[in-house]
Coordinates of C-alpha atoms in Angstrom, one line a residue:
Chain A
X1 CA 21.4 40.6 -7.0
X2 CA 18.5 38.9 -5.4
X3 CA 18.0 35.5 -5.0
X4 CA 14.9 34.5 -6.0
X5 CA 12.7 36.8 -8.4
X6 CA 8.7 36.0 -9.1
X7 CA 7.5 38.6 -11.6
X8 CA 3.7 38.8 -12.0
X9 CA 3.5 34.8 -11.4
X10 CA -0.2 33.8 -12.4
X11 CA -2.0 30.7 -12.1
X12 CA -5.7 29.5 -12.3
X13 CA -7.7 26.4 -11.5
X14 CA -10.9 26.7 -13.7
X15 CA -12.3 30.0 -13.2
X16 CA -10.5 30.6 -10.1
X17 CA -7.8 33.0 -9.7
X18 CA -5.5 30.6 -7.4
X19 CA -2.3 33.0 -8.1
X20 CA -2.8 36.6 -9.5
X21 CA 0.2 38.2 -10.9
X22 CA 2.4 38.0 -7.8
X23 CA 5.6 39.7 -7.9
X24 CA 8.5 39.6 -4.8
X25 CA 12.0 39.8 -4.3
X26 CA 14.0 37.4 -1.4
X27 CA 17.7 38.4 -0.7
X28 CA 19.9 35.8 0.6
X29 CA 20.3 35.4 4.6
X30 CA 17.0 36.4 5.5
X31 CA 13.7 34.8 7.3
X32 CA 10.9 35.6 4.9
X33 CA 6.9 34.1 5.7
X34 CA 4.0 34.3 3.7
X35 CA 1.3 34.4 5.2
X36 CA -2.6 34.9 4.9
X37 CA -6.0 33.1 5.2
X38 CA -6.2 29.9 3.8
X39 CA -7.5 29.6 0.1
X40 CA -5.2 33.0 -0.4
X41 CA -2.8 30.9 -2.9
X42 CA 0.4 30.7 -0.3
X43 CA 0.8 26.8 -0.7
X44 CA -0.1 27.4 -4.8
X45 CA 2.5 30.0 -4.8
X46 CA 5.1 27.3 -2.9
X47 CA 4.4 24.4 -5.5
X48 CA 4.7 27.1 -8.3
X49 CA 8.6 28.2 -6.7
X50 CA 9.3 24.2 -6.4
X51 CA 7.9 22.9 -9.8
X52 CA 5.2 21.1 -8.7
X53 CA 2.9 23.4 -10.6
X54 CA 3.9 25.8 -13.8
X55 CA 2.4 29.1 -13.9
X56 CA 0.5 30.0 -16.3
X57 CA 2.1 33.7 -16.4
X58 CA 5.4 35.0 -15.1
X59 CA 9.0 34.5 -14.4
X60 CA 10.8 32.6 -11.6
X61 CA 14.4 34.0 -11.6
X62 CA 17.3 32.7 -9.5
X63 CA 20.4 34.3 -9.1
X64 CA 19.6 35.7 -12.8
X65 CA 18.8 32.8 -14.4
X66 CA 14.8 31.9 -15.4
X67 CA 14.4 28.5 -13.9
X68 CA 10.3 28.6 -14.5
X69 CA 10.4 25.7 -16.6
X70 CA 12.7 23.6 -14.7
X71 CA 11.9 20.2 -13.6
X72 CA 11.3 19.5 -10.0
X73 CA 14.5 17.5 -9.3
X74 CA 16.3 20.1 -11.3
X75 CA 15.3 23.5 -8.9
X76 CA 15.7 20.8 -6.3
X77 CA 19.8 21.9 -6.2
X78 CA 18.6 25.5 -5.4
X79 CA 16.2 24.8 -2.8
X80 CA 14.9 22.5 -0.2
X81 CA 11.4 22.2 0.8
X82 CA 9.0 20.6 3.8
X83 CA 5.4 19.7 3.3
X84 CA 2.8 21.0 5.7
X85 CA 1.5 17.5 5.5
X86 CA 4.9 15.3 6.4
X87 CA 6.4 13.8 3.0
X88 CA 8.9 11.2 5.0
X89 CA 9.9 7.5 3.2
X90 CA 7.5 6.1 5.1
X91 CA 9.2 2.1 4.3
X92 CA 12.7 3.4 5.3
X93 CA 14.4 3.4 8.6
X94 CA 15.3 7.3 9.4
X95 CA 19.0 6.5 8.8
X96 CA 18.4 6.0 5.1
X97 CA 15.5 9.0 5.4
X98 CA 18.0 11.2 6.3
X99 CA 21.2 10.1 3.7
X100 CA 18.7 10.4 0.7
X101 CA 19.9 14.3 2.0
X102 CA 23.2 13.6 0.4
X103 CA 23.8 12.9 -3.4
X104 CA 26.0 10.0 -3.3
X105 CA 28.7 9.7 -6.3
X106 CA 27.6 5.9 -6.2
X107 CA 24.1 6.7 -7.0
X108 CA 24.3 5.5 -10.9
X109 CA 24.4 2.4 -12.7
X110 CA 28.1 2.4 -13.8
X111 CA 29.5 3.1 -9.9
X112 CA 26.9 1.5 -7.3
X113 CA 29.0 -1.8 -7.9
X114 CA 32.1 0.1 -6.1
X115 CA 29.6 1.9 -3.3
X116 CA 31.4 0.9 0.2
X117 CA 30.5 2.0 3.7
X118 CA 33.2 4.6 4.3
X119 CA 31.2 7.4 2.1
X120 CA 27.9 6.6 4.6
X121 CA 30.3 6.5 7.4
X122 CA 31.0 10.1 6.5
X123 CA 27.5 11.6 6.3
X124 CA 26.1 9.5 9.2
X125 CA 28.4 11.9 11.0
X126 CA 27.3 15.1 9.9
X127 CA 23.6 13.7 10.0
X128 CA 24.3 12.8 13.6
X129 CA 26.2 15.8 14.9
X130 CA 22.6 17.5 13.7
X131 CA 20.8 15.4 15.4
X132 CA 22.1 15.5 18.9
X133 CA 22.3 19.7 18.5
X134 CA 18.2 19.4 18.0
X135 CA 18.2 16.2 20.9
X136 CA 16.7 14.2 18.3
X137 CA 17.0 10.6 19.6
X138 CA 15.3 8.1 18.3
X139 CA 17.2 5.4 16.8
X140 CA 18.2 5.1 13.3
X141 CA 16.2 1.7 12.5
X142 CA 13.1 3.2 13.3
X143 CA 11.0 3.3 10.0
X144 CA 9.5 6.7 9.4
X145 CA 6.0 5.3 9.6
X146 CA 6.5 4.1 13.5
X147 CA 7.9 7.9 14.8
X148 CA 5.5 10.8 16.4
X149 CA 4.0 12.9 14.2
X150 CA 6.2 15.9 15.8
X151 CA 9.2 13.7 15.1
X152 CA 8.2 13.3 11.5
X153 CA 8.3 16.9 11.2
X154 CA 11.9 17.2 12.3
X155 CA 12.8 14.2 10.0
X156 CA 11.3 16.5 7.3
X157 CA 13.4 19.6 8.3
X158 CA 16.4 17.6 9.1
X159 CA 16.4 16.3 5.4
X160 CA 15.5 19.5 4.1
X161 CA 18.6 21.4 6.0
X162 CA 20.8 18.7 5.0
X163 CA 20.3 18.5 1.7
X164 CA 22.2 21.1 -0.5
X165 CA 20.4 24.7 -1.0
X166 CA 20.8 27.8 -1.8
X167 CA 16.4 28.4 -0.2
X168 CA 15.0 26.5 2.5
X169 CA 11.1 26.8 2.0
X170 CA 9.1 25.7 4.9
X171 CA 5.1 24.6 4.4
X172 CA 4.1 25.6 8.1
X173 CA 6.5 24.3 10.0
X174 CA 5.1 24.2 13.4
X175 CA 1.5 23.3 12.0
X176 CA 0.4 20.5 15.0
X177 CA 3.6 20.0 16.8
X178 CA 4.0 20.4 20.8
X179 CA 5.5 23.3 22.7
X180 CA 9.1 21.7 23.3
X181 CA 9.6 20.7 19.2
X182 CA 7.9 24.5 18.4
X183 CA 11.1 25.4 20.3
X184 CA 13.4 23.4 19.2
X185 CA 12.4 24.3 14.9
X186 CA 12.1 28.3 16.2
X187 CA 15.8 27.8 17.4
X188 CA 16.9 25.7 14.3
X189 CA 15.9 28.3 11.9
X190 CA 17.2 30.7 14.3
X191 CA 20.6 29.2 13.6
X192 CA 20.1 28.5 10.0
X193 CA 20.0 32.3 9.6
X194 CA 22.8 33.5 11.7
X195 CA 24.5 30.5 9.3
X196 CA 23.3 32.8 6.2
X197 CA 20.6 30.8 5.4
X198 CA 17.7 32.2 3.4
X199 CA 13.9 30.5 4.7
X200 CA 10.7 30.8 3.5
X201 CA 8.2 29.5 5.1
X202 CA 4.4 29.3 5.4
X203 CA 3.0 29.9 8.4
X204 CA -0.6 30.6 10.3
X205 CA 1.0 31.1 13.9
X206 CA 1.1 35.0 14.0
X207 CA 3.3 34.6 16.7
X208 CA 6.1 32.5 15.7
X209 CA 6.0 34.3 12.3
X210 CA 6.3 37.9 14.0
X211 CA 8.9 36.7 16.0
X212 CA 11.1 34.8 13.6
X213 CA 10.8 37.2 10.5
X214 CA 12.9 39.7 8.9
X215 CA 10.1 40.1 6.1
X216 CA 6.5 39.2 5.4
X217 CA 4.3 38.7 2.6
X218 CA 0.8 39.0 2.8
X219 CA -1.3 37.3 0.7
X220 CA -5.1 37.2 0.0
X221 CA -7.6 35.7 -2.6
X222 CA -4.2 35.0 -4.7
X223 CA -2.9 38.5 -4.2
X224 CA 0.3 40.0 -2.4
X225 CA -1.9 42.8 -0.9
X226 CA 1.1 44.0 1.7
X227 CA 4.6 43.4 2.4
X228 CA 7.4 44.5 4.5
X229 CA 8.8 44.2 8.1
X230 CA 6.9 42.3 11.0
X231 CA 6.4 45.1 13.1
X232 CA 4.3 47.1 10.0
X233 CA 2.9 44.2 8.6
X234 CA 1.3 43.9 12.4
X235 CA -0.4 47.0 12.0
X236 CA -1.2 47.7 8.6
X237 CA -5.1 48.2 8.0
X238 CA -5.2 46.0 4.7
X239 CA -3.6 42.8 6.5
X240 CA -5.9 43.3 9.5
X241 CA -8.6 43.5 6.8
X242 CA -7.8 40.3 4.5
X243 CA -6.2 38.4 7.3
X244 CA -8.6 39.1 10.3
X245 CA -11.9 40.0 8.8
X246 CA -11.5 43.4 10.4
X247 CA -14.1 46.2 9.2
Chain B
X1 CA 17.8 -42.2 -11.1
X2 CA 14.6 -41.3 -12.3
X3 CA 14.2 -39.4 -9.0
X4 CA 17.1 -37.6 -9.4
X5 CA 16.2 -36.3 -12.7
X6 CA 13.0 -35.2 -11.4
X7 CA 14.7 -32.9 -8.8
X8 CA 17.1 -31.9 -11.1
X9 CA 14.1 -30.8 -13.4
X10 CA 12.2 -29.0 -10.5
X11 CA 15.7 -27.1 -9.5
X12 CA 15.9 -26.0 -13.1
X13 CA 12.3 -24.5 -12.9
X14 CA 12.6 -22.9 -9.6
X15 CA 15.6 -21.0 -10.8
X16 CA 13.8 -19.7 -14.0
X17 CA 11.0 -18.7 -12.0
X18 CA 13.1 -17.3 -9.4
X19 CA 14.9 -14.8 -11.9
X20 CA 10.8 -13.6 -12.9
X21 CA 9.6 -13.3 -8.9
X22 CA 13.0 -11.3 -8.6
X23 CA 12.7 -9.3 -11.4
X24 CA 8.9 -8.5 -10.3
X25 CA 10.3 -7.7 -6.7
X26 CA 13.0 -5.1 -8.1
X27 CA 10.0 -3.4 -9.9
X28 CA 7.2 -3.7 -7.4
X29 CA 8.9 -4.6 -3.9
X30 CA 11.7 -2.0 -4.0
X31 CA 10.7 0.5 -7.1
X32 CA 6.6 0.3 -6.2
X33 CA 6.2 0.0 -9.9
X34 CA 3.2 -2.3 -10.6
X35 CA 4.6 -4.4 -13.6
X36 CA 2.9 -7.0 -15.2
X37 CA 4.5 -6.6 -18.5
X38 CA 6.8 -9.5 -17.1
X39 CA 5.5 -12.4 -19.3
X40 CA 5.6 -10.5 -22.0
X41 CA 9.2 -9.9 -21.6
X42 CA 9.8 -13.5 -21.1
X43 CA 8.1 -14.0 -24.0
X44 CA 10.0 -11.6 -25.9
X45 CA 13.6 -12.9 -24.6
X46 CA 12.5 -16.8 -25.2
X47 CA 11.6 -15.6 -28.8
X48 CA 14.5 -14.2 -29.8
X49 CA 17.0 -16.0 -28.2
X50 CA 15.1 -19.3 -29.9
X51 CA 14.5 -17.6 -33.4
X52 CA 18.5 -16.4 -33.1
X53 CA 19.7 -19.6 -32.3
X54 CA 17.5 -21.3 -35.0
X55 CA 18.1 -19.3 -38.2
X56 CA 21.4 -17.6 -37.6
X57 CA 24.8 -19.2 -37.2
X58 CA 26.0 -16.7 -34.4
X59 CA 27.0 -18.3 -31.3
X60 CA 25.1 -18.6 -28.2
X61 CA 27.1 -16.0 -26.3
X62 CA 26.1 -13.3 -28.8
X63 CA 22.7 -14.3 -28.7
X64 CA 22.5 -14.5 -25.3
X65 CA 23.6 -11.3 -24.9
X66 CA 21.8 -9.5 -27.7
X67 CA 18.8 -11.2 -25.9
X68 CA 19.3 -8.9 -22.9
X69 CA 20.3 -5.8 -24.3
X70 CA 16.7 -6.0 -26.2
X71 CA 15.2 -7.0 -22.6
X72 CA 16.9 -4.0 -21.1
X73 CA 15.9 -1.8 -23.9
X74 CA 11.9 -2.7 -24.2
X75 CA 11.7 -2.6 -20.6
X76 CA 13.4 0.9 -20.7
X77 CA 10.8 2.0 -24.0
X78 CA 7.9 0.3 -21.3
X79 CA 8.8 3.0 -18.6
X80 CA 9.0 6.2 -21.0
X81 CA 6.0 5.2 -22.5
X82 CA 4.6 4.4 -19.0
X83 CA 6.2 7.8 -17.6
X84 CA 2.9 9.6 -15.8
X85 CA 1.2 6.2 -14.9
X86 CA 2.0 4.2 -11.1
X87 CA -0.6 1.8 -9.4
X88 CA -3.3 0.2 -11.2
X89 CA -2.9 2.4 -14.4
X90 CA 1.0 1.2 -14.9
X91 CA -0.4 -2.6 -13.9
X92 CA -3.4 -2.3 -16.2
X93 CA -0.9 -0.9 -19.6
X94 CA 1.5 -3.4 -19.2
X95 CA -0.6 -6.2 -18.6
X96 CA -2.2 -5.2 -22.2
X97 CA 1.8 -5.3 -23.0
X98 CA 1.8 -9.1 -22.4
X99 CA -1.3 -9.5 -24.5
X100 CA 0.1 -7.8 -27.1
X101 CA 3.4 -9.8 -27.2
X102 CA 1.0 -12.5 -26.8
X103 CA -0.9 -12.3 -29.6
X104 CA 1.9 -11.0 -31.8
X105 CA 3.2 -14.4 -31.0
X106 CA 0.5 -16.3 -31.8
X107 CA -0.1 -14.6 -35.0
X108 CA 2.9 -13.9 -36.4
X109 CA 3.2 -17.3 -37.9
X110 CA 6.1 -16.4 -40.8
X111 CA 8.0 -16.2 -37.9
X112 CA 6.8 -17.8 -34.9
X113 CA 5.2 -20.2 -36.2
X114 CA 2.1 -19.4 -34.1
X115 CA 0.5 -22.3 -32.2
X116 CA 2.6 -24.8 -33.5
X117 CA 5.4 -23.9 -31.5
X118 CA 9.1 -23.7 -32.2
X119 CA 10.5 -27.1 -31.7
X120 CA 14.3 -28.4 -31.4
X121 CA 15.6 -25.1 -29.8
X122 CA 19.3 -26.5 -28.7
X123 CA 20.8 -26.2 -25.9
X124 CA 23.0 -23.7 -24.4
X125 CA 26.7 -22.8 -25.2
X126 CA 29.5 -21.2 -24.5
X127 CA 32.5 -21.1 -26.9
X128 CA 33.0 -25.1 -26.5
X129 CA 31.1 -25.9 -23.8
X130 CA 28.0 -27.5 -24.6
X131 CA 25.4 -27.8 -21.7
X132 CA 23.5 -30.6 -22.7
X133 CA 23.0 -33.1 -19.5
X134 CA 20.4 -32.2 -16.8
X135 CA 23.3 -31.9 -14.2
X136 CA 24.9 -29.3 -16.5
X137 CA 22.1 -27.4 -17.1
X138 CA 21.3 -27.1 -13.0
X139 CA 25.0 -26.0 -11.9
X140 CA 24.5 -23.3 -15.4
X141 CA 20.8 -22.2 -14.2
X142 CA 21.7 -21.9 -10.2
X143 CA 24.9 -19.6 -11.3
X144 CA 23.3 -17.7 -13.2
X145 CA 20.4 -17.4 -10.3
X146 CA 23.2 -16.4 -7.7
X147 CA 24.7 -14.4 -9.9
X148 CA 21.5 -12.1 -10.5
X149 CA 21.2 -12.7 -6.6
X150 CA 24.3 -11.0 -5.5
X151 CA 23.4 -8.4 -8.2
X152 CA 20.5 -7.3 -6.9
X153 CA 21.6 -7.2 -3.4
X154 CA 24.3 -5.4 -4.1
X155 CA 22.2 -2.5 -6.1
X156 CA 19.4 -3.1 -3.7
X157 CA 21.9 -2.0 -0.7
X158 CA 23.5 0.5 -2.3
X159 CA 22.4 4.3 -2.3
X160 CA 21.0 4.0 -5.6
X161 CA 19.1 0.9 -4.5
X162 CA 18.0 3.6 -1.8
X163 CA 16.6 5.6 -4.3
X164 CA 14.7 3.5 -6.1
X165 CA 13.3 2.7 -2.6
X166 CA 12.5 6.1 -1.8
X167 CA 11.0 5.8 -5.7
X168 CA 8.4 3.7 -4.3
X169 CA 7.9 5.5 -1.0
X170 CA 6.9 8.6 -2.6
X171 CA 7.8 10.3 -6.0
X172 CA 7.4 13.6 -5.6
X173 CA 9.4 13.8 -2.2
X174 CA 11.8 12.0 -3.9
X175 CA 12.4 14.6 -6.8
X176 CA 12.2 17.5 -4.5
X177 CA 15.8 15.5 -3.2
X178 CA 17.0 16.4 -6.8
X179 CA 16.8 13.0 -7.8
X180 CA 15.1 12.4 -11.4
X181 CA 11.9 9.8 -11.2
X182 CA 12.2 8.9 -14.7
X183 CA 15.7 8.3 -15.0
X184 CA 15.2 5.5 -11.3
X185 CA 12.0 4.0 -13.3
X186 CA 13.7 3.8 -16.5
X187 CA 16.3 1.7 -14.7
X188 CA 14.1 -0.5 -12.4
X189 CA 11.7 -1.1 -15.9
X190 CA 14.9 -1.8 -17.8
X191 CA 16.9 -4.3 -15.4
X192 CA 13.6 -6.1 -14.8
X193 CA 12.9 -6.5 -18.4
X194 CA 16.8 -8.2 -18.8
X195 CA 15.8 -10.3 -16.0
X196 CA 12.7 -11.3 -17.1
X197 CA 14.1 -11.8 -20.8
X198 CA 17.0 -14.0 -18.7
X199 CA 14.4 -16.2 -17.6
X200 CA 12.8 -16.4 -20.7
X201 CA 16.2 -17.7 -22.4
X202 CA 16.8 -20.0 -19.8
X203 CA 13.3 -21.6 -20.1
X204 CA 13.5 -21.8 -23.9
X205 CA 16.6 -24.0 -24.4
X206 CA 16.3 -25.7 -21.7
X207 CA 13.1 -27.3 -22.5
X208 CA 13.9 -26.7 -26.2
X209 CA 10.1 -26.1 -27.5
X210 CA 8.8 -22.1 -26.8
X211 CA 5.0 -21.7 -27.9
X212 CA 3.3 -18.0 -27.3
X213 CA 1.6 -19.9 -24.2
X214 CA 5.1 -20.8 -22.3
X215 CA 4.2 -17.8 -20.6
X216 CA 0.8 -15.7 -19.7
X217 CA -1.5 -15.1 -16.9
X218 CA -0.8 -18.2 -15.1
X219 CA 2.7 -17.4 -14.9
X220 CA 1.6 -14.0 -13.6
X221 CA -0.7 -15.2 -11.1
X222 CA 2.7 -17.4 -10.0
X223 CA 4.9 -14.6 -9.9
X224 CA 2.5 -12.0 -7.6
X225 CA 1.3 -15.2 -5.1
X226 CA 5.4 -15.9 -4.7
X227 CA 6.0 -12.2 -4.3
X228 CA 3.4 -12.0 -1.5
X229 CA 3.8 -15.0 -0.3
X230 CA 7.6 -14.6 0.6
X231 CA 7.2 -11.2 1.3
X232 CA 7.6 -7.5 -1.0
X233 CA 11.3 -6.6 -0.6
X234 CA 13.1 -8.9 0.4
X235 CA 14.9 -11.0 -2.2
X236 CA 15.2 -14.1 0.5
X237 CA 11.7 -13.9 0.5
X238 CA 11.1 -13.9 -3.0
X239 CA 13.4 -17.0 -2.9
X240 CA 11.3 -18.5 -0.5
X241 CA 8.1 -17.6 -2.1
X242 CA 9.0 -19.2 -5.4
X243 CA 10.6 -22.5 -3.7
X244 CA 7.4 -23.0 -1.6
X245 CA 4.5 -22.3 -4.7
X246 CA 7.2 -25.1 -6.6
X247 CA 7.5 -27.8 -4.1
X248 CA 4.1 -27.6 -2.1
X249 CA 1.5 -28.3 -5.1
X250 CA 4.7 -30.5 -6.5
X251 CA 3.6 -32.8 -3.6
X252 CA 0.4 -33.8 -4.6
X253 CA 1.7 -35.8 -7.2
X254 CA 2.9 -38.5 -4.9
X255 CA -0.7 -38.6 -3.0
X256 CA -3.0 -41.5 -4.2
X257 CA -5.4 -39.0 -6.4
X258 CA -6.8 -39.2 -10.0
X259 CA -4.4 -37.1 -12.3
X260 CA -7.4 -34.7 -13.6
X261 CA -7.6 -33.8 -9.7
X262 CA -3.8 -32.9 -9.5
X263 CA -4.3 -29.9 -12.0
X264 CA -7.7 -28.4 -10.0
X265 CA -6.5 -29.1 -6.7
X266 CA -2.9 -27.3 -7.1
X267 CA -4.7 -23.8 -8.1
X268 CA -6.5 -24.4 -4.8
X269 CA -3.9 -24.7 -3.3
X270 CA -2.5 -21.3 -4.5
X271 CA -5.8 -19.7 -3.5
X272 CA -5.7 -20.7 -0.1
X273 CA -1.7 -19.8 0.6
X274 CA -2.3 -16.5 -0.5
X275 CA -5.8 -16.7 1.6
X276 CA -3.8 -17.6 4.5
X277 CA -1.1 -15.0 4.1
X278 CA -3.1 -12.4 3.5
X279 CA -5.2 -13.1 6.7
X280 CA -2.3 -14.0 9.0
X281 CA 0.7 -12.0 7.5
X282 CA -0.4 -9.6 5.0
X283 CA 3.2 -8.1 4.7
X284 CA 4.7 -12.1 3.8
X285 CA 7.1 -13.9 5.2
X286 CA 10.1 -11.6 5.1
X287 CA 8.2 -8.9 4.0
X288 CA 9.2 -5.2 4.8
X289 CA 6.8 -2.6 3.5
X290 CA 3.4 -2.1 3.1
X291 CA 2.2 -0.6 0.0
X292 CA -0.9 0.6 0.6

C-alpha cells in the first residue's frame, strides 16, 4: 500500500489554474522532490497535502484512509512539514522551540497542574543527542528571533524530525543557507532515509535534488508533466522544456 | 486610623485590578489574543454575582462559583464566535462586546436597574464567615490574588502554557505541531473571562453599589497602560504595572492642588508613563516579547 495517494488534486485562485488535476503515488522510505519553475503550483500542492488549503477536486489518501478534509493539526500526526520561509516561535528560547516537537500528556487543563520536570528532562535528551549529531550549538535560552537565519533553518528541521510522522515534507530546505549547513541537512536527510524515513521536499537546487533523490516530480503551470528517477528526469526533453526554457 | 483605612482601601483596589491586568496578560501577553471584551466580563460577573446575592437566598459560595462558571463559559462562546479573527479584528469585536454588555446594562432596567445603580450588595461569605471589616476584606482579596497568581504561573510554565505561547508566536506553525488553535484560544478566552468575572465579584461586594459604569473604557485604558507598562508576559510585570498606575497618580492627592486638577492631571499622568515607556522600553519593564 502506498503511503500517501493524490488523485487528480485541483485547485484554482480566480481564473488561474494553481493545481490541475495532479495525481502521484509516495511509498514509504523514500526521498521524493518536486520540483519545477516557480508559479508551477509545488508550494500550492504542499499546503494542499498539509491542510492549509482544500482542493477544490480530488482525494488525499493515507495509508487508505481519505484525510482531504482533515484539519491541519489533525494530518499533523501523519506528517511534519518546514516552511521555505522559517516558521520558528520567534518569542521562545529554542529549548521550548524544540519540545513543542513532543506532545506532552500534561498538555490539557485537567493534568498541567501535575506537569513536573522529569518528562522535559526526558526529551531534552533526545532533543540534545540530535543536536550534537548535526553540531548544533547554540544554547538553549537563545530566543529563535536572535539565531542565524541558517540556524533557524535547522531549528525548523530539527522540530520537524522530532516531532512524530509518518512524511517529512520539506519547503526548500537549503533555500539561502551556507555551504557547511547545505551539508550538514544533505547528511540529515541522508540518515533520515537509511532510518526509513519517507521526505518530500521542494527544492530549486538541481544539484542537491539529483543527488538526494530516489524520485522526482516535475511540475509545470500546475501540471505533473514528468516523473520518475533522477537520472531520467535529467534528461527528459519535457522537463528540460518546462523547467529550463529549452526549445 | 484613617490612614490605615485608606491603604487598606487602595490594597483592595490593586488586587481587583490586578486579577483584570492578569487576566488581559494570559490573553494578550502569552495567548497574543487581543481582548478587550474584559470590562464586559467584569461587568457580567459583578452583575450576576450582585443580582444573585440580592434576589436569591443561595449562599455566597454558590454564587460565587456560578459567577465563574458563566465567566468561563461566555469567554469560551467569545472565542468560538471569535474563531477566524486575531489582531485588531478580535480587539475591535470584543470591544463592541463590552458595549454591548454595557448598554444591556444600562437598559435593562427590570433588572438592573439601569443608571440608578444596584445599592446595598452585602458583603462576602463563606458558610459562617462573614467578611465584613476592611482588614478582612484585604487578607480575602490578596488570597484570592495569590491564589490566581500561583495559578497562572503554574499553567504559564507548564507545556500547555507553552502552547498557548507558541499560540501567540504563530498559529499556523503551531497546528502543523498537531496542536488544535481553537481548542488553546477557547481556553485562554475562557480562563480570562473567570478572571475577569473574579474581579468583577470582588469589586461588587466590596464596594457594595455596581452601576453599568463600574467598569468601561477607562478601565480598559487602565488595564493595556499596566500591561505595557509592566511588561507583556510577565505576570511580575503585570503586578508591577498595576501597583505603579495605582500608587503614582494616588500621590497627587497629598500635593497642595485644587481637587478639579487631581482628576485632569492623573490621566496625564497615564499619557506620559506610557509616553515614556514606549520611547525608552517599548517591551516594559519585565517585558519578554515583542508583538509586532
Amino acid at each position: 500500500m502506498n503511503l500517501l495517494e493524490l488523485k487528480k488534486i485541483s485547485k484554482s485562485f480566480g481564473g488561474i489554474k494553481a493545481v490541475d488535476e495532479v495525481s502521484l503515488e509516495i511509498e514509504e522510505g523514500k526521498i521524493y522532490s518536486l520540483i519545477g519553475p516557480n508559479g508551477a503550483g509545488k508550494t500550492t500542492l504542499f499546503n494542499i497535502i498539509s491542510g492549509f488549503i482544500l482542493p477544490d477536486e480530488g482525494k488525499i489518501i493515507f495509508r487508505g484512509e481519505e484525510i482531504t478534509n482533515f484539519d491541519i493539526w489533525q494530518r499533523a500526526s501523519y506528517l511534519s512539514r518546514t516552511f521555505q520561509l522559517t516558521r520558528n516561535f520567534k518569542n521562545l528560547n529554542l529549548k521550548d522551540n524544540l519540545l513543542l516537537s513532543f506532545d506532552s500528556p500534561y498538555e490539557n487543563i485537567f493534568r498541567f497542574w501535575q506537569f513536573k520536570k522529569k518528562y522535559e528532562k526526558e526529551k531534552i535528551e533526545i532533543i540534545k543527542e540530535f543536536l550534537n549529531e548535526i553540531k548544533f550549538t547554540r544554547e538553549f535560552s537563545a530566543k529563535a528571533s536572535e539565531i542565524s537565519y541558517g540556524q533557524a533553518k535547522l531549528l525548523e528541521l530539527t522540530r520537524a524530525i522530532l516531532k512524530h510522522h509518518e512524511i517529512l515534507m520539506l519547503d526548500e530546505p537549503v533555500a539561502g543557507v551556507n555551504l557547511e549547513i547545505r551539508e550538514i541537512i544533505r547528511e540529515i536527510l541522508r540518515k533520515r532515509r537509511e532510518n526509513g524515513d519517507t521526505i518530500l521536499l521542494i527544492e530549486h537546487d538541481m544539484n542537491f535534488v539529483m543527488d538526494i533523490s530516489d524520485y522526482v516530480f516535475v511540475m509545470s503551470e500546475g501540471k505533473l508533466v514528468a516523473e520518475g528517477e533522477p537520472k531520467i528526469i535529467k534528461n527528459n526533453p519535457k522537463v528540460l522544456d518546462s523547467y529550463l526554457g529549452a526549445e | 486610623m484613617e490612614i490605615f483605612n485608606y491603604f487598606f482601601h487602595l490594597g483592595i483596589i490593586f488586587s481587583i485590578y490586578s486579577l483584570l491586568v492578569l487576566s488581559s496578560n494570559l490573553s494578550l501577553g502569552y495567548g497574543g489574543l487581543f481582548n478587550l471584551a474584559l470590562p464586559g466580563l467584569a461587568l457580567i460577573g459583578a452583575y450576576t454575582s450582585s443580582l444573585l446575592s440580592l434576589k436569591t437566598n443561595l449562599p455566597f459560595g454558590v454564587i460565587f462559583v456560578i459567577t465563574l462558571i458563566l465567566g468561563y463559559l461566555v469567554g469560551w462562546i467569545i472565542s468560538k464566535i471569535t474563531n477566524k479573527l486575531r489582531g485588531d479584528y478580535l480587539a475591535l469585536v470584543t470591544f463592541g462586546f463590552t458595549f454591548i454588555v454595557f448598554t444591556l446594562a444600562l437598559n435593562w432596567e427590570s433588572l438592573t436597574r439601569g443608571a440608578l445603580g444596584l445599592p446595598s450588595i452585602p458583603k462576602p461569605k463563606f458558610l459562617f464567615f462573614q467578611i465584613e471589616s476592611l482588614i478582612e476584606i484585604f487578607i480575602f482579596y490578596y488570597l484570592i490574588t495569590f491564589i490566581v497568581y500561583l495559578f497562572l504561573q503554574k499553567l504559564i510554565f507548564s507545556p500547555l502554557g507553552r502552547s498557548i505561547q507558541a499560540l501567540r508566536d504563530d498559529e499556523l506553525a503551531i497546528s502543523v505541531l498537531g496542536r488544535n488553535p481553537l481548542r488553546i484560544k477557547s481556553l485562554v478566552l475562557g480562563i480570562s473571562g473567570l478572571l475577569s468575572s473574579l474581579a468583577g465579584i470582588l469589586y461588587a461586594h466590596y464596594l457594595s453599589y455596581l452601576d453599568p459604569y463600574s467598569f468601561g473604557l477607562g478601565d480598559l485604558i487602565f488595564i493595556l497602560s499596566a500591561l505595557f507598562l509592566g511588561g507583556l508576559a510577565d505576570n511580575r510585570g503585570a503586578l508591577l504595572g498595576t501597583f505603579l498606575l495605582i500608587i503614582i497618580p494616588e500621590s497627587l492627592r497629598f500635593l497642595p492642588l485644587p481637587s478639579y486638577l487631581v482628576g485632569a492631571l492623573r490621566q496625564i499622568i497615564y499619557s506620559l508613563i506610557i509616553i515614556i515607556i514606549l520611547w525608552f522600553r517599548p517591551k516594559g519593564i519585565f517585558g519578554k516579547i515583542d508583538l509586532s
